[in-house]
Amino acid sequence: MPVSLPAPPPVKAGTATHCPYCALQCGMNVATGETITITPRQDIPANAGGLCQKGWTAGELLTGDRLTTPLLHGEEVGWNEALDFVADRIRAVQAAHGPDGVAVFGGGGLTNEKAYQLGKFARVVLRTSQIDYNGRFCMSSAAAATGRAFGMDRGLPFPITDLARADAVLLAGGNVAETMPPFVRHLAAMREAGGRLIVIDPRVTPTARQADLHLQPTPGTDLALALGLLHIVVAQGDVDEDYVVARTTGFEAVRTSVAAWWPERVERITGVPVARMRAAVAILAAADRAAILTGRGAEQHAKGTDTVGAFVNLALALGLPGREGSGYGCVTGQGNGQGGREHGQKADQLPGYRKIDDPAARAHVAAVWGVDPDELPGPGRSAYELLDALGTPTGPRALLLFGSNPLVSAPHAGRVAERLGALDLLVVSDMVLSETAATADVVLPTTQWAEESGTMTNLEGRVLLRRRAIDPPAGVRSDLEILRGLAARLRGTDGFSADPREVFDELRRASAGGIADYAGITYERIAAETGVFWPCPAEDHPGTPRPFLDRFPTPDGRARFLPVEHRPPDEDVDAEYPLYLTTGRVLAHYQSGAQTRRIAALNAAAPEGFVELHPDLAERLDVTHGERLRVIGRRGETEAPARVSAAIRPDTVFMPFHWPGVNLLTNPALDPVSRMPEFKVCAVRVERAR
Ligand SMILES: Nc1nc2c(c(=O)[nH]1)N[C@H]1C(S)=C(S)[C@@H](COP(=O)(O)OP(=O)(O)OC[C@H]3O[C@@H](n4cnc5c(=O)[nH]c(N)nc54)[C@H](O)[C@@H]3O)O[C@H]1N2
Ligand SMILES: Nc1nc2c(c(=O)[nH]1)N[C@H]1C(S)=C(S)[C@@H](COP(=O)(O)OP(=O)(O)OC[C@H]3O[C@@H](n4cnc5c(=O)[nH]c(N)nc54)[C@H](O)[C@@H]3O)O[C@H]1N2
Ligand code: SF4
Ligand SMILES: [Mo]
């Protein structure tokens, strides 16, 4: 059913804009007055008139406690003093240690304009190769796998509304009922029309409860499970042979490689009964239209790229990608998780999803930036490797941080705290005094979300306009103004506009001809068309909701099967650490909690972290619901109350990471391709806190 767009909401509803948080980028109206009133927009298909509790309460971000004055070593100072100090210290560090002495860390919550400007600032002003961002912790494994298979990483390569028309959806490691509640509307519509939902999760989550079939594997075994499902597809003759011949390469090697993954073997590794695997394949094989989706549960592993690769192979064998109404998709997480990975804040990237080591890409972007291609640095370190190198003899001595709170959200956070503490200079731009900002030499108070304009690319690859709805408080500056101020002090003002539209127009030129081509997208078009899907190479081009229908953007136009093999988690359980710890999210809080832990209604809904554990395990450990537990791992330990629940496997405990502590435990083992850390599985021991 094509989306019919209701008339725009009346003006008194306020300014039509989008949510500050996740990649669904729900449309909302923000009305200002005595109080701030938020209502859902009806015209944005992703949320279809819905919002979650975080969206409804987001107005408090604008009225509540936030930073309004720059801080220098904890003292309030003026902007000139703060920026002069930062510029002087950058000059001193680079004089002593070279351009790579200064590093930049960005975020997938930044608008396209900011993400682009940050990448340009690093390469043109600082001339450092040392830039990466928190998206490395998010969907980088899916990005690597789909780049490899399809030649393009666009989270969902189809409109989200396609899901409502599917006969089957398999969701591996995603808990959208808590992480993107309005997403469930599309799945519910599918089920109402007779479609079936399959969920793979070690926990019986609110999402799994809505599924027709739930597979509950041991954390870190999705790769084996996907191989097992493909084995069954092959054995039963359910491969779409015509599609495989017409649209793909490399299937024979994959067919051979899955032969060894017979269902009983996979059951032993994953704990998923053979009958359930067969039931899943039966649903998928019978479906005319089907989608296979992955979330962080399947991706955040030291083998995340191969795991996604295995699900992509399954989707290709079933003939799904590039067929209208079907496909493989990654459920992108952060507000601008998609756009934030396209425009150059990644260590190996230039705008338009170009590769920084590609001479043609360097020449194109250098021309837009008015510099010599030879002056552009090469690839730098990935996010965790960058944090891990800070303040070491060969690593950066200064860090500029925009849009992340790594003291809480990075893996092996104890190590990260030690490295941040070893820096000569830490500068944090934020709206609130996050845990990381609280340790910085300089804190720069920035405008947020509804106080500024910019574009966000949602999980569908649809570029949206997040409009300014309210004047920022006196004293704060936008990230673009901050970058302009530093560029002026370090190199003269040229080329760093603080006007989002001007930056976007430059981004369009820089991305032109790249994979993520925004050349034809304008603010006017976005407003008139309810968003524009990239690639969109010209103003008269309609945009591309389904980029793979005719061909894949690979050299031969075909999708590539690639054989992958299962392996155990980097850190397995043993006698000393007998339990798996997996981590993730709850509905009421967002990420490191820097924003949502300041909102009364959200704190009331979820006041603190917890350790979810099975009743059998609780009995074995002799602990009761609500009792304080110590969770001890090889890198650190933390405490939280027990939440006893039959919804989790007895061999696994779960903790949300919205409060400090959990990441003291997590394993920074990295995926060899994506450099994604293994957030979703490490080994721990649990005992009663003293
Ligand atoms: N409320 C809320 N919503 C959010 C966010 C938030 O912080 N809070 N963050 C946003 C962002 S940036 C992201 S990336 C998305 C993330 O969205 P999701 O991927 O849905 O969220 P997670 O809770 O990290 O992980 C999903 C599920 O993976 C399961 N899991 C754990 N280990 C494994 C495993 O080995 N295999 C499988 N198959 N599953 C496993 C967990 O039990 C969990 O239920 O959410 C976005 N939306
Ligand atoms: N154990 C465990 N750890 C995880 C995960 C997990 O599943 N388990 N998930 C990982 C994932 S998927 C993600 S995405 C990361 C996210 O973790 P973080 O990168 O820490 O993300 P946030 O908490 O959103 O931090 C964003 C910070 O930037 C600020 N901010 C927001 N918008 C702007 C802006 O426009 N400009 C500036 N200057 N600042 C802004 C916010 O106030 C906040 O302090 O966590 C990762 N860490
Ligand atoms: S689902 Fe995401 S975008 Fe929608 S209201 Fe909730 S946090 Fe905001
Ligand atoms: Mo994320």
Coordinates of N, CA and C in Angstrom, one line a residue, residues 361-474:
A361 N 38.7 10.0 -5.4 CA 37.9 10.6 -4.3 C 38.7 11.8 -3.7
R362 N 39.9 11.6 -3.5 CA 40.7 12.7 -2.9 C 40.7 13.9 -3.8
A363 N 40.9 13.7 -5.1 CA 40.9 14.8 -6.0 C 39.6 15.6 -6.0
H364 N 38.5 14.8 -6.1 CA 37.2 15.5 -6.1 C 37.0 16.3 -4.9
V365 N 37.2 15.7 -3.7 CA 36.9 16.4 -2.4 C 37.8 17.6 -2.2
A366 N 39.1 17.4 -2.5 CA 40.1 18.4 -2.4 C 39.7 19.7 -3.2
A367 N 39.2 19.4 -4.4 CA 38.7 20.5 -5.3 C 37.6 21.3 -4.6
V368 N 36.6 20.6 -4.0 CA 35.5 21.3 -3.3 C 36.1 22.1 -2.1
W369 N 37.1 21.5 -1.5 CA 37.6 22.2 -0.3 C 38.7 23.2 -0.6
G370 N 39.1 23.3 -1.9 CA 40.1 24.3 -2.3 C 41.4 24.0 -1.7
V371 N 41.8 22.7 -1.6 CA 43.1 22.4 -1.1 C 43.8 21.4 -2.1
D372 N 45.1 21.2 -2.0 CA 45.8 20.2 -2.8 C 45.5 18.8 -2.3
P373 N 45.1 17.9 -3.2 CA 44.8 16.5 -2.7 C 46.0 15.9 -1.9
D374 N 47.2 16.3 -2.2 CA 48.3 15.7 -1.4 C 48.4 16.2 0.0
E375 N 47.7 17.3 0.3 CA 47.6 17.8 1.7 C 46.7 17.0 2.6
L376 N 45.7 16.3 1.9 CA 44.7 15.5 2.7 C 45.4 14.4 3.4
P377 N 45.2 14.2 4.7 CA 45.8 13.0 5.4 C 45.2 11.7 4.9
G378 N 45.8 10.6 5.3 CA 45.3 9.3 4.9 C 44.4 8.8 6.0
P379 N 44.1 7.5 6.0 CA 43.2 6.9 7.0 C 43.8 6.9 8.4
G380 N 42.9 7.1 9.4 CA 43.4 7.1 10.8 C 42.9 5.8 11.5
R381 N 42.9 5.9 12.9 CA 42.5 4.8 13.7 C 41.0 4.7 13.9
S382 N 40.5 3.5 14.1 CA 39.1 3.3 14.4 C 38.8 3.8 15.8
A383 N 37.5 3.9 16.1 CA 37.1 4.6 17.4 C 37.8 4.0 18.6
Y384 N 37.7 2.7 18.8 CA 38.3 2.1 20.1 C 39.8 2.2 20.0
E385 N 40.4 1.9 18.8 CA 41.8 2.0 18.7 C 42.3 3.4 18.9
L386 N 41.5 4.4 18.5 CA 41.9 5.8 18.8 C 41.8 6.1 20.3
L387 N 40.7 5.7 20.9 CA 40.6 6.0 22.4 C 41.7 5.3 23.1
D388 N 42.0 4.1 22.7 CA 43.1 3.2 23.3 C 44.5 3.8 23.2
A389 N 44.7 4.6 22.1 CA 46.0 5.2 21.8 C 46.2 6.6 22.5
L390 N 45.2 7.2 23.0 CA 45.3 8.5 23.5 C 46.4 8.6 24.6
G391 N 47.2 9.6 24.5 CA 48.2 9.9 25.5 C 49.3 8.8 25.6
T392 N 49.4 7.9 24.6 CA 50.5 6.9 24.6 C 51.6 7.6 23.8
P393 N 52.8 7.0 23.8 CA 53.9 7.6 23.1 C 53.7 7.9 21.6
T394 N 52.9 7.0 21.0 CA 52.7 7.2 19.6 C 51.3 7.7 19.3
G395 N 50.5 8.0 20.3 CA 49.1 8.4 20.0 C 48.9 9.8 20.2
P396 N 47.7 10.3 19.9 CA 47.3 11.7 20.0 C 47.4 12.2 21.4
R397 N 47.7 13.5 21.6 CA 47.9 14.1 22.9 C 46.7 15.0 23.2
A398 N 45.9 15.3 22.2 CA 44.7 16.2 22.5 C 43.5 15.6 21.7
L399 N 42.3 15.8 22.3 CA 41.1 15.2 21.7 C 40.0 16.3 21.7
L400 N 39.3 16.4 20.6 CA 38.1 17.3 20.5 C 36.9 16.3 20.3
L401 N 36.0 16.4 21.2 CA 34.9 15.4 21.2 C 33.6 16.2 21.0
F402 N 32.8 15.7 20.0 CA 31.5 16.3 19.6 C 30.5 15.2 19.5
G403 N 29.6 15.1 20.5 CA 28.4 14.2 20.4 C 28.6 12.8 20.8
S404 N 29.4 12.6 21.8 CA 29.6 11.2 22.4 C 30.0 11.3 23.8
N405 N 29.7 10.3 24.6 CA 30.0 10.2 26.0 C 30.8 8.9 26.3
P406 N 32.0 8.8 25.8 CA 32.7 7.5 25.8 C 33.1 7.0 27.2
L407 N 33.1 7.8 28.2 CA 33.4 7.3 29.5 C 32.3 6.3 30.0
V408 N 31.1 6.5 29.4 CA 30.0 5.6 29.8 C 29.8 4.6 28.6
S409 N 30.0 5.0 27.4 CA 29.5 4.1 26.3 C 30.6 3.3 25.6
A410 N 31.9 3.6 25.8 CA 32.9 2.9 25.1 C 33.2 1.6 25.8
P411 N 33.6 0.5 25.1 CA 34.0 -0.7 25.8 C 35.2 -0.6 26.6
H412 N 35.4 -1.5 27.6 CA 36.6 -1.4 28.5 C 36.8 0.0 29.0
A413 N 35.7 0.6 29.6 CA 35.6 2.0 29.9 C 36.7 2.4 30.9
G414 N 37.2 1.4 31.7 CA 38.2 1.7 32.7 C 39.5 2.1 31.9
R415 N 39.8 1.4 30.9 CA 41.0 1.7 30.0 C 40.8 3.1 29.3
V416 N 39.6 3.4 28.9 CA 39.3 4.6 28.2 C 39.4 5.8 29.2
A417 N 39.0 5.6 30.4 CA 39.1 6.7 31.4 C 40.6 7.0 31.7
E418 N 41.4 5.9 31.7 CA 42.8 6.1 31.9 C 43.5 6.8 30.8
R419 N 43.1 6.5 29.6 CA 43.6 7.2 28.4 C 43.2 8.6 28.3
L420 N 41.9 8.9 28.5 CA 41.4 10.3 28.5 C 42.2 11.1 29.5
G421 N 42.4 10.5 30.7 CA 43.1 11.2 31.8 C 44.6 11.5 31.4
A422 N 45.2 10.8 30.4 CA 46.6 11.0 30.1 C 46.7 12.1 29.0
L423 N 45.6 12.7 28.6 CA 45.7 13.7 27.5 C 46.3 15.0 28.0
D424 N 46.9 15.7 27.1 CA 47.3 17.1 27.5 C 46.1 18.1 27.3
L425 N 45.2 17.7 26.5 CA 44.0 18.6 26.3 C 42.8 17.7 25.9
L426 N 41.7 17.9 26.6 CA 40.4 17.3 26.3 C 39.4 18.4 26.1
V427 N 38.8 18.5 25.0 CA 37.8 19.5 24.7 C 36.5 18.8 24.4
V428 N 35.4 19.2 25.1 CA 34.1 18.5 24.8 C 33.1 19.6 24.5
S429 N 32.4 19.4 23.3 CA 31.2 20.2 23.0 C 30.0 19.4 23.3
D430 N 29.1 20.0 24.1 CA 27.9 19.3 24.5 C 26.9 20.3 25.1
M431 N 25.6 19.8 25.2 CA 24.6 20.6 25.8 C 24.5 20.4 27.3
V432 N 25.0 19.3 27.7 CA 24.9 18.9 29.1 C 26.2 18.5 29.6
L433 N 26.4 18.5 30.9 CA 27.7 18.1 31.5 C 27.7 16.6 31.6
S434 N 28.0 15.9 30.5 CA 28.1 14.5 30.5 C 29.2 14.0 31.4
E435 N 29.3 12.7 31.7 CA 30.4 12.2 32.5 C 31.7 12.5 31.9
T436 N 31.8 12.5 30.6 CA 33.0 12.8 29.9 C 33.3 14.3 29.9
A437 N 32.3 15.1 29.7 CA 32.5 16.5 29.7 C 33.0 17.0 31.1
A438 N 32.5 16.3 32.1 CA 32.9 16.7 33.5 C 34.4 16.5 33.7
T439 N 35.1 15.8 32.9 CA 36.5 15.6 33.1 C 37.3 16.4 32.1
A440 N 36.7 17.2 31.3 CA 37.4 17.9 30.2 C 38.1 19.2 30.7
D441 N 39.2 19.6 30.0 CA 39.8 20.8 30.2 C 38.9 22.0 29.8
V442 N 38.3 21.8 28.7 CA 37.4 22.9 28.1 C 36.1 22.2 27.7
V443 N 35.0 22.8 28.2 CA 33.6 22.4 27.8 C 33.0 23.5 27.0
L444 N 32.5 23.2 25.9 CA 31.8 24.3 25.0 C 30.3 24.0 24.9
P445 N 29.5 24.9 25.4 CA 28.0 24.7 25.5 C 27.4 24.9 24.1
T446 N 26.8 23.9 23.6 CA 26.3 24.0 22.2 C 24.8 23.9 22.1
T447 N 24.3 24.4 21.0 CA 22.9 24.4 20.7 C 22.5 22.9 20.4
Q448 N 21.2 22.6 20.6 CA 20.8 21.2 20.4 C 19.6 21.2 19.5
W449 N 19.4 20.2 18.8 CA 18.1 19.7 18.2 C 17.2 20.9 17.8
A450 N 16.1 21.2 18.6 CA 15.1 22.1 18.2 C 15.6 23.6 18.3
E451 N 16.9 23.8 18.7 CA 17.4 25.2 18.8 C 18.2 25.5 17.5
E452 N 18.2 24.6 16.5 CA 19.1 24.8 15.3 C 18.5 24.0 14.2
S453 N 18.8 24.3 13.0 CA 18.3 23.6 11.8 C 19.4 22.7 11.3
G454 N 19.0 21.7 10.6 CA 19.9 20.8 9.9 C 19.2 19.6 9.3
T455 N 19.9 18.8 8.6 CA 19.3 17.6 8.0 C 19.8 16.3 8.7
M456 N 18.9 15.4 8.8 CA 19.1 14.1 9.4 C 18.7 13.0 8.3
T457 N 19.5 11.9 8.2 CA 19.1 10.9 7.3 C 18.6 9.7 8.1
N458 N 17.4 9.3 8.0 CA 16.8 8.3 8.9 C 17.2 6.9 8.5
L459 N 16.7 5.9 9.2 CA 17.1 4.5 9.0 C 16.7 4.0 7.6
E460 N 15.9 4.7 6.9 CA 15.5 4.3 5.5 C 16.4 5.0 4.4
G461 N 17.3 5.9 4.9 CA 18.1 6.6 3.9 C 17.3 7.8 3.3
R462 N 16.3 8.2 4.1 CA 15.5 9.4 3.7 C 16.1 10.6 4.4
V463 N 16.4 11.6 3.6 CA 17.0 12.8 4.2 C 15.9 13.7 4.6
L464 N 15.9 14.1 5.9 CA 14.8 14.9 6.5 C 15.4 16.2 7.0
L465 N 14.4 17.2 7.2 CA 14.8 18.5 7.7 C 14.4 18.6 9.1
R466 N 15.4 18.8 10.0 CA 15.1 19.0 11.4 C 15.1 20.5 11.6
R467 N 13.9 21.1 11.8 CA 13.8 22.6 11.8 C 14.0 23.1 13.2
R468 N 14.6 24.3 13.2 CA 14.7 25.1 14.5 C 13.3 25.5 14.9
A469 N 13.0 25.2 16.2 CA 11.6 25.5 16.7 C 11.6 26.5 17.8
I470 N 12.8 26.8 18.4 CA 12.9 27.7 19.5 C 14.2 28.3 19.5
D471 N 14.3 29.6 20.1 CA 15.6 30.3 20.2 C 16.4 29.6 21.3
P472 N 17.7 29.4 21.0 CA 18.6 28.8 22.0 C 18.8 29.8 23.2
P473 N 19.1 29.3 24.3 CA 19.4 30.2 25.4 C 20.6 31.1 25.1
A474 N 20.6 32.3 25.8 CA 21.8 33.2 25.6 C 23.1 32.4 26.0

